[in-house]
Amino acid sequence: MNIILLEDGQTFLPIGDRRAEHIIKVLRLGEGDSFRGGIRNSCFLDCKVEKIDGKGITFSSEKGQDGSHLFPLTMILAQVRPICMRRMLRELASMGLSHLVLTRSDLGEKSYAQAGLYTEGLWRDIVDDGVMQSGFTGVMDVSFAGGVEDAVSSCGDGVRLLFDNVAGASGVFDVETGSEGAVVAIGPERGWSDRERKVFLDAGFLPVLLGKRILRTETAAVAAASAVLGKMRLI
């Protein structure tokens, strides 16, 4: 954790909270020591440990500059195996995407949507972990879609790119993106169906390639986000 993400007005972390464990066991801080915090989707905090006891950590804080900046990049991502999705949620949140739309897909395993990662809300802590890794306070918005039609209707404005080894004609680095905003779509392990490709193309998505190699979804998602943010001159 490069920042401890907190709620506005929060002054206490109970023992057992992963943030408290990080402060005590990783940072090895004691009373009087300082750590870097931040209010979710708001400013940085200069925090000072006031007391550590069997109940938890009491701290004070002073507000600093805004740290909530996120990049104008939305990703439509087909649901994959939960163990892979955990890694993607953490990495994409740390990269500063503004919006992630997780969608069911024709060729994806339907049971993934019922995984505890989603039904028990475990994804929220994973996203927070990615944000705390980044050292900023902006938290990527995550929404869920029943299919690509719903996903497309929920995404924002900007250039639309469909990363697809079947329909892709141009390399992503040959496409003009500008810096105002972009939407990228990444398919499941088995790829998008022909029906889904048509939905994307009809919605104005340009089919592009990351290269000739077929990548795992978790690799393609991070690589695509990096490539597009680079093209947008945002990283």
mmCIF file of C-alpha atoms in Angstrom:
data_model
loop_
_atom_site.group_PDB
_atom_site.id
_atom_site.type_symbol
_atom_site.label_atom_id
_atom_site.label_comp_id
_atom_site.label_asym_id
_atom_site.label_seq_id
_atom_site.Cartn_x
_atom_site.Cartn_y
_atom_site.Cartn_z
ATOM 1 C CA MET A 1 0.000 0.000 0.000
ATOM 2 C CA ASN A 2 1.421 3.356 -1.039
ATOM 3 C CA ILE A 3 -1.491 5.224 0.497
ATOM 4 C CA ILE A 4 -4.081 4.309 3.132
ATOM 5 C CA LEU A 5 -7.536 4.916 1.670
ATOM 6 C CA LEU A 6 -10.002 6.327 4.215
ATOM 7 C CA GLU A 7 -13.480 7.777 4.450
ATOM 8 C CA ASP A 8 -13.962 11.479 5.136
ATOM 9 C CA GLY A 9 -13.740 12.119 8.885
ATOM 10 C CA GLN A 10 -12.383 8.666 9.716
ATOM 11 C CA THR A 11 -9.957 8.632 12.679
ATOM 12 C CA PHE A 12 -9.851 4.964 13.694
ATOM 13 C CA LEU A 13 -8.893 1.622 12.142
ATOM 14 C CA PRO A 14 -9.812 -1.535 14.102
ATOM 15 C CA ILE A 15 -7.418 -4.420 14.646
ATOM 16 C CA GLY A 16 -8.060 -6.956 11.882
ATOM 17 C CA ASP A 17 -8.652 -4.285 9.245
ATOM 18 C CA ARG A 18 -6.094 -4.914 6.501
ATOM 19 C CA ARG A 19 -5.073 -1.254 6.591
ATOM 20 C CA ALA A 20 -4.368 -1.420 10.325
ATOM 21 C CA GLU A 21 -2.391 -4.623 9.824
ATOM 22 C CA HIS A 22 -0.357 -2.907 7.111
ATOM 23 C CA ILE A 23 0.439 0.058 9.355
ATOM 24 C CA ILE A 24 1.501 -2.161 12.261
ATOM 25 C CA LYS A 25 3.127 -5.165 10.594
ATOM 26 C CA VAL A 26 4.481 -3.774 7.303
ATOM 27 C CA LEU A 27 5.158 -0.119 8.001
ATOM 28 C CA ARG A 28 5.960 -0.945 11.658
ATOM 29 C CA LEU A 29 4.648 2.393 12.849
ATOM 30 C CA GLY A 30 4.125 3.377 16.461
ATOM 31 C CA GLU A 31 2.508 6.212 18.324
ATOM 32 C CA GLY A 32 3.759 9.547 16.995
ATOM 33 C CA ASP A 33 4.713 8.151 13.585
ATOM 34 C CA SER A 34 3.160 9.440 10.354
ATOM 35 C CA PHE A 35 1.707 7.760 7.277
ATOM 36 C CA ARG A 36 0.263 8.880 3.976
ATOM 37 C CA GLY A 37 -3.498 8.667 3.696
ATOM 38 C CA GLY A 38 -6.237 9.870 1.423
ATOM 39 C CA ILE A 39 -9.990 10.378 1.399
ATOM 40 C CA ARG A 40 -11.746 8.196 -1.149
ATOM 41 C CA ASN A 41 -12.216 10.183 -4.378
ATOM 42 C CA SER A 42 -10.880 13.293 -2.695
ATOM 43 C CA CYS A 43 -7.708 14.722 -1.165
ATOM 44 C CA PHE A 44 -4.455 13.382 0.246
ATOM 45 C CA LEU A 45 -4.035 13.245 4.019
ATOM 46 C CA ASP A 46 -1.019 13.659 6.261
ATOM 47 C CA CYS A 47 -1.838 11.208 9.050
ATOM 48 C CA LYS A 48 -0.276 10.784 12.489
ATOM 49 C CA VAL A 49 -0.712 7.772 14.763
ATOM 50 C CA GLU A 50 -2.051 8.990 18.101
ATOM 51 C CA LYS A 51 -2.705 5.673 19.852
ATOM 52 C CA ILE A 52 -2.354 1.934 19.239
ATOM 53 C CA ASP A 53 -4.059 -0.516 21.595
ATOM 54 C CA GLY A 54 -5.874 -3.821 21.527
ATOM 55 C CA LYS A 55 -8.832 -2.261 19.757
ATOM 56 C CA GLY A 56 -7.012 -0.584 16.905
ATOM 57 C CA ILE A 57 -5.257 2.546 15.689
ATOM 58 C CA THR A 58 -6.428 6.072 16.466
ATOM 59 C CA PHE A 59 -4.965 8.742 14.228
ATOM 60 C CA SER A 60 -5.279 12.410 13.344
ATOM 61 C CA SER A 61 -4.964 13.909 9.873
ATOM 62 C CA GLU A 62 -4.517 17.104 7.898
ATOM 63 C CA LYS A 63 -5.970 17.521 4.425
ATOM 64 C CA GLY A 64 -3.698 18.167 1.447
ATOM 65 C CA GLN A 65 -4.072 18.474 -2.314
ATOM 66 C CA ASP A 66 -6.678 16.662 -4.384
ATOM 67 C CA GLY A 67 -5.518 13.194 -5.404
ATOM 68 C CA SER A 68 -8.622 11.833 -7.106
ATOM 69 C CA HIS A 69 -7.605 12.196 -10.768
ATOM 70 C CA LEU A 70 -8.635 9.306 -13.007
ATOM 71 C CA PHE A 71 -7.985 8.866 -16.711
ATOM 72 C CA PRO A 72 -10.901 9.233 -19.181
ATOM 73 C CA LEU A 73 -10.754 5.570 -20.146
ATOM 74 C CA THR A 74 -13.634 3.098 -19.909
ATOM 75 C CA MET A 75 -13.097 -0.627 -20.390
ATOM 76 C CA ILE A 76 -15.777 -3.150 -21.278
ATOM 77 C CA LEU A 77 -14.408 -6.438 -19.981
ATOM 78 C CA ALA A 78 -16.001 -9.853 -20.396
ATOM 79 C CA GLN A 79 -16.231 -11.857 -17.187
ATOM 80 C CA VAL A 80 -13.585 -14.555 -16.869
ATOM 81 C CA ARG A 81 -12.478 -16.947 -14.121
ATOM 82 C CA PRO A 82 -12.689 -15.171 -10.752
ATOM 83 C CA ILE A 83 -9.026 -15.839 -9.941
ATOM 84 C CA CYS A 84 -8.048 -13.998 -13.117
ATOM 85 C CA MET A 85 -10.603 -11.247 -12.555
ATOM 86 C CA ARG A 86 -9.146 -10.538 -9.127
ATOM 87 C CA ARG A 87 -5.802 -9.722 -10.694
ATOM 88 C CA MET A 88 -7.365 -7.562 -13.392
ATOM 89 C CA LEU A 89 -9.506 -5.599 -10.949
ATOM 90 C CA ARG A 90 -6.459 -4.754 -8.864
ATOM 91 C CA GLU A 91 -4.234 -3.828 -11.813
ATOM 92 C CA LEU A 92 -6.812 -1.782 -13.721
ATOM 93 C CA ALA A 93 -7.765 0.128 -10.567
ATOM 94 C CA SER A 94 -4.105 0.924 -9.943
ATOM 95 C CA MET A 95 -3.750 2.201 -13.518
ATOM 96 C CA GLY A 96 -6.417 4.854 -12.951
ATOM 97 C CA LEU A 97 -9.217 3.808 -15.310
ATOM 98 C CA SER A 98 -12.362 5.809 -14.668
ATOM 99 C CA HIS A 99 -14.925 3.088 -15.425
ATOM 100 C CA LEU A 100 -14.903 -0.692 -15.770
ATOM 101 C CA VAL A 101 -17.969 -2.467 -17.174
ATOM 102 C CA LEU A 102 -17.990 -6.201 -16.439
ATOM 103 C CA THR A 103 -20.250 -8.016 -18.852
ATOM 104 C CA ARG A 104 -21.514 -11.483 -19.529
ATOM 105 C CA SER A 105 -20.605 -12.817 -22.956
ATOM 106 C CA ASP A 106 -21.950 -15.409 -25.359
ATOM 107 C CA LEU A 107 -18.917 -17.692 -25.129
ATOM 108 C CA GLY A 108 -17.992 -17.038 -21.511
ATOM 109 C CA GLU A 109 -18.912 -19.341 -18.634
ATOM 110 C CA LYS A 110 -22.257 -18.148 -17.274
ATOM 111 C CA SER A 111 -21.523 -19.310 -13.716
ATOM 112 C CA TYR A 112 -18.754 -16.719 -13.336
ATOM 113 C CA ALA A 113 -21.365 -14.047 -12.629
ATOM 114 C CA GLN A 114 -22.482 -15.987 -9.525
ATOM 115 C CA ALA A 115 -19.016 -16.191 -7.990
ATOM 116 C CA GLY A 116 -18.539 -14.910 -4.447
ATOM 117 C CA LEU A 117 -16.250 -12.255 -5.878
ATOM 118 C CA TYR A 118 -19.437 -10.485 -7.020
ATOM 119 C CA THR A 119 -22.282 -11.847 -4.883
ATOM 120 C CA GLU A 120 -20.377 -11.181 -1.629
ATOM 121 C CA GLY A 121 -18.958 -7.863 -2.838
ATOM 122 C CA LEU A 122 -15.352 -9.013 -2.478
ATOM 123 C CA TRP A 123 -14.406 -7.085 -5.614
ATOM 124 C CA ARG A 124 -14.698 -3.784 -3.721
ATOM 125 C CA ASP A 125 -11.749 -4.533 -1.423
ATOM 126 C CA ILE A 126 -9.689 -5.676 -4.405
ATOM 127 C CA VAL A 127 -10.371 -2.419 -6.245
ATOM 128 C CA ASP A 128 -9.424 -0.497 -3.100
ATOM 129 C CA ASP A 129 -6.170 -2.473 -2.891
ATOM 130 C CA GLY A 130 -5.359 -1.417 -6.449
ATOM 131 C CA VAL A 131 -6.101 2.215 -5.644
ATOM 132 C CA MET A 132 -3.889 2.120 -2.544
ATOM 133 C CA GLN A 133 -1.102 0.610 -4.631
ATOM 134 C CA SER A 134 -1.355 3.565 -7.036
ATOM 135 C CA GLY A 135 -0.755 6.196 -4.356
ATOM 136 C CA PHE A 136 -3.814 8.189 -5.469
ATOM 137 C CA THR A 137 -7.351 8.430 -4.087
ATOM 138 C CA GLY A 138 -9.577 8.157 -7.179
ATOM 139 C CA VAL A 139 -11.548 4.893 -7.168
ATOM 140 C CA MET A 140 -12.458 3.264 -10.483
ATOM 141 C CA ASP A 141 -16.217 2.935 -10.952
ATOM 142 C CA VAL A 142 -17.307 -0.675 -11.567
ATOM 143 C CA SER A 143 -20.650 -1.597 -13.103
ATOM 144 C CA PHE A 144 -22.176 -4.839 -14.353
ATOM 145 C CA ALA A 145 -23.930 -5.623 -17.627
ATOM 146 C CA GLY A 146 -26.038 -8.593 -18.653
ATOM 147 C CA GLY A 147 -24.567 -8.598 -22.162
ATOM 148 C CA VAL A 148 -22.634 -6.492 -24.641
ATOM 149 C CA GLU A 149 -25.741 -4.527 -25.654
ATOM 150 C CA ASP A 150 -26.131 -3.253 -22.092
ATOM 151 C CA ALA A 151 -22.387 -2.703 -21.791
ATOM 152 C CA VAL A 152 -22.218 -0.584 -24.938
ATOM 153 C CA SER A 153 -25.180 1.530 -23.854
ATOM 154 C CA SER A 154 -23.500 2.309 -20.521
ATOM 155 C CA CYS A 155 -20.109 3.405 -21.825
ATOM 156 C CA GLY A 156 -19.114 7.019 -22.327
ATOM 157 C CA ASP A 157 -18.048 9.137 -25.253
ATOM 158 C CA GLY A 158 -14.744 9.049 -27.108
ATOM 159 C CA VAL A 159 -13.013 6.789 -29.587
ATOM 160 C CA ARG A 160 -14.279 3.201 -29.339
ATOM 161 C CA LEU A 161 -11.862 0.316 -29.823
ATOM 162 C CA LEU A 162 -12.709 -3.378 -30.056
ATOM 163 C CA PHE A 163 -9.631 -5.466 -29.308
ATOM 164 C CA ASP A 164 -10.237 -8.635 -31.301
ATOM 165 C CA ASN A 165 -7.917 -11.067 -33.058
ATOM 166 C CA VAL A 166 -10.641 -12.061 -35.540
ATOM 167 C CA ALA A 167 -12.052 -8.718 -36.710
ATOM 168 C CA GLY A 168 -9.014 -6.570 -35.902
ATOM 169 C CA ALA A 169 -7.525 -4.936 -38.985
ATOM 170 C CA SER A 170 -5.411 -2.061 -37.687
ATOM 171 C CA GLY A 171 -2.770 -2.085 -34.989
ATOM 172 C CA VAL A 172 -3.732 -0.023 -31.951
ATOM 173 C CA PHE A 173 -0.709 2.230 -32.441
ATOM 174 C CA ASP A 174 -1.931 3.127 -35.942
ATOM 175 C CA VAL A 175 -5.229 4.514 -34.613
ATOM 176 C CA GLU A 176 -5.774 8.160 -33.689
ATOM 177 C CA THR A 177 -7.270 8.472 -30.224
ATOM 178 C CA GLY A 178 -6.891 12.067 -29.072
ATOM 179 C CA SER A 179 -6.885 12.712 -25.331
ATOM 180 C CA GLU A 180 -10.547 13.449 -24.572
ATOM 181 C CA GLY A 181 -11.671 9.917 -23.803
ATOM 182 C CA ALA A 182 -11.764 6.334 -25.028
ATOM 183 C CA VAL A 183 -13.696 3.097 -24.595
ATOM 184 C CA VAL A 184 -11.991 -0.265 -25.111
ATOM 185 C CA ALA A 185 -13.561 -3.727 -25.210
ATOM 186 C CA ILE A 186 -11.718 -6.892 -24.160
ATOM 187 C CA GLY A 187 -13.281 -10.326 -24.692
ATOM 188 C CA PRO A 188 -13.328 -13.578 -22.666
ATOM 189 C CA GLU A 189 -10.992 -16.568 -22.973
ATOM 190 C CA ARG A 190 -12.886 -17.859 -26.021
ATOM 191 C CA GLY A 191 -13.228 -14.430 -27.601
ATOM 192 C CA TRP A 192 -16.300 -12.513 -28.727
ATOM 193 C CA SER A 193 -19.004 -14.259 -30.744
ATOM 194 C CA ASP A 194 -19.852 -13.082 -34.258
ATOM 195 C CA ARG A 195 -23.107 -11.673 -32.894
ATOM 196 C CA GLU A 196 -21.253 -9.647 -30.290
ATOM 197 C CA ARG A 197 -18.765 -8.364 -32.851
ATOM 198 C CA LYS A 198 -21.664 -7.035 -34.895
ATOM 199 C CA VAL A 199 -23.089 -5.265 -31.833
ATOM 200 C CA PHE A 200 -19.768 -3.538 -31.238
ATOM 201 C CA LEU A 201 -19.228 -2.627 -34.880
ATOM 202 C CA ASP A 202 -22.773 -1.265 -35.202
ATOM 203 C CA ALA A 203 -22.069 0.889 -32.123
ATOM 204 C CA GLY A 204 -19.056 2.482 -33.790
ATOM 205 C CA PHE A 205 -16.258 0.381 -32.338
ATOM 206 C CA LEU A 206 -13.123 0.133 -34.479
ATOM 207 C CA PRO A 207 -11.606 -3.383 -34.466
ATOM 208 C CA VAL A 208 -7.910 -3.270 -33.568
ATOM 209 C CA LEU A 209 -5.068 -5.589 -32.683
ATOM 210 C CA LEU A 210 -2.432 -5.559 -29.965
ATOM 211 C CA GLY A 211 -0.316 -7.769 -32.188
ATOM 212 C CA LYS A 212 -0.369 -11.125 -33.907
ATOM 213 C CA ARG A 213 -0.131 -13.145 -30.704
ATOM 214 C CA ILE A 214 -3.249 -14.303 -28.869
ATOM 215 C CA LEU A 215 -3.030 -13.066 -25.291
ATOM 216 C CA ARG A 216 -4.737 -14.176 -22.122
ATOM 217 C CA THR A 217 -7.593 -11.856 -21.169
ATOM 218 C CA GLU A 218 -5.757 -10.637 -18.063
ATOM 219 C CA THR A 219 -2.671 -9.797 -20.141
ATOM 220 C CA ALA A 220 -4.680 -8.201 -22.938
ATOM 221 C CA ALA A 221 -6.642 -5.969 -20.542
ATOM 222 C CA VAL A 222 -3.550 -4.414 -18.962
ATOM 223 C CA ALA A 223 -1.685 -4.196 -22.274
ATOM 224 C CA ALA A 224 -4.645 -2.554 -24.021
ATOM 225 C CA ALA A 225 -5.134 -0.013 -21.251
ATOM 226 C CA SER A 226 -1.427 0.834 -21.313
ATOM 227 C CA ALA A 227 -1.361 1.156 -25.085
ATOM 228 C CA VAL A 228 -4.421 3.402 -25.273
ATOM 229 C CA LEU A 229 -3.348 5.635 -22.375
ATOM 230 C CA GLY A 230 0.005 5.956 -24.079
ATOM 231 C CA LYS A 231 -1.621 6.879 -27.371
ATOM 232 C CA MET A 232 -3.700 9.457 -25.511
ATOM 233 C CA ARG A 233 -0.452 10.875 -24.049
ATOM 234 C CA LEU A 234 -1.779 10.441 -20.529
ATOM 235 C CA ILE A 235 1.056 8.244 -19.242
#
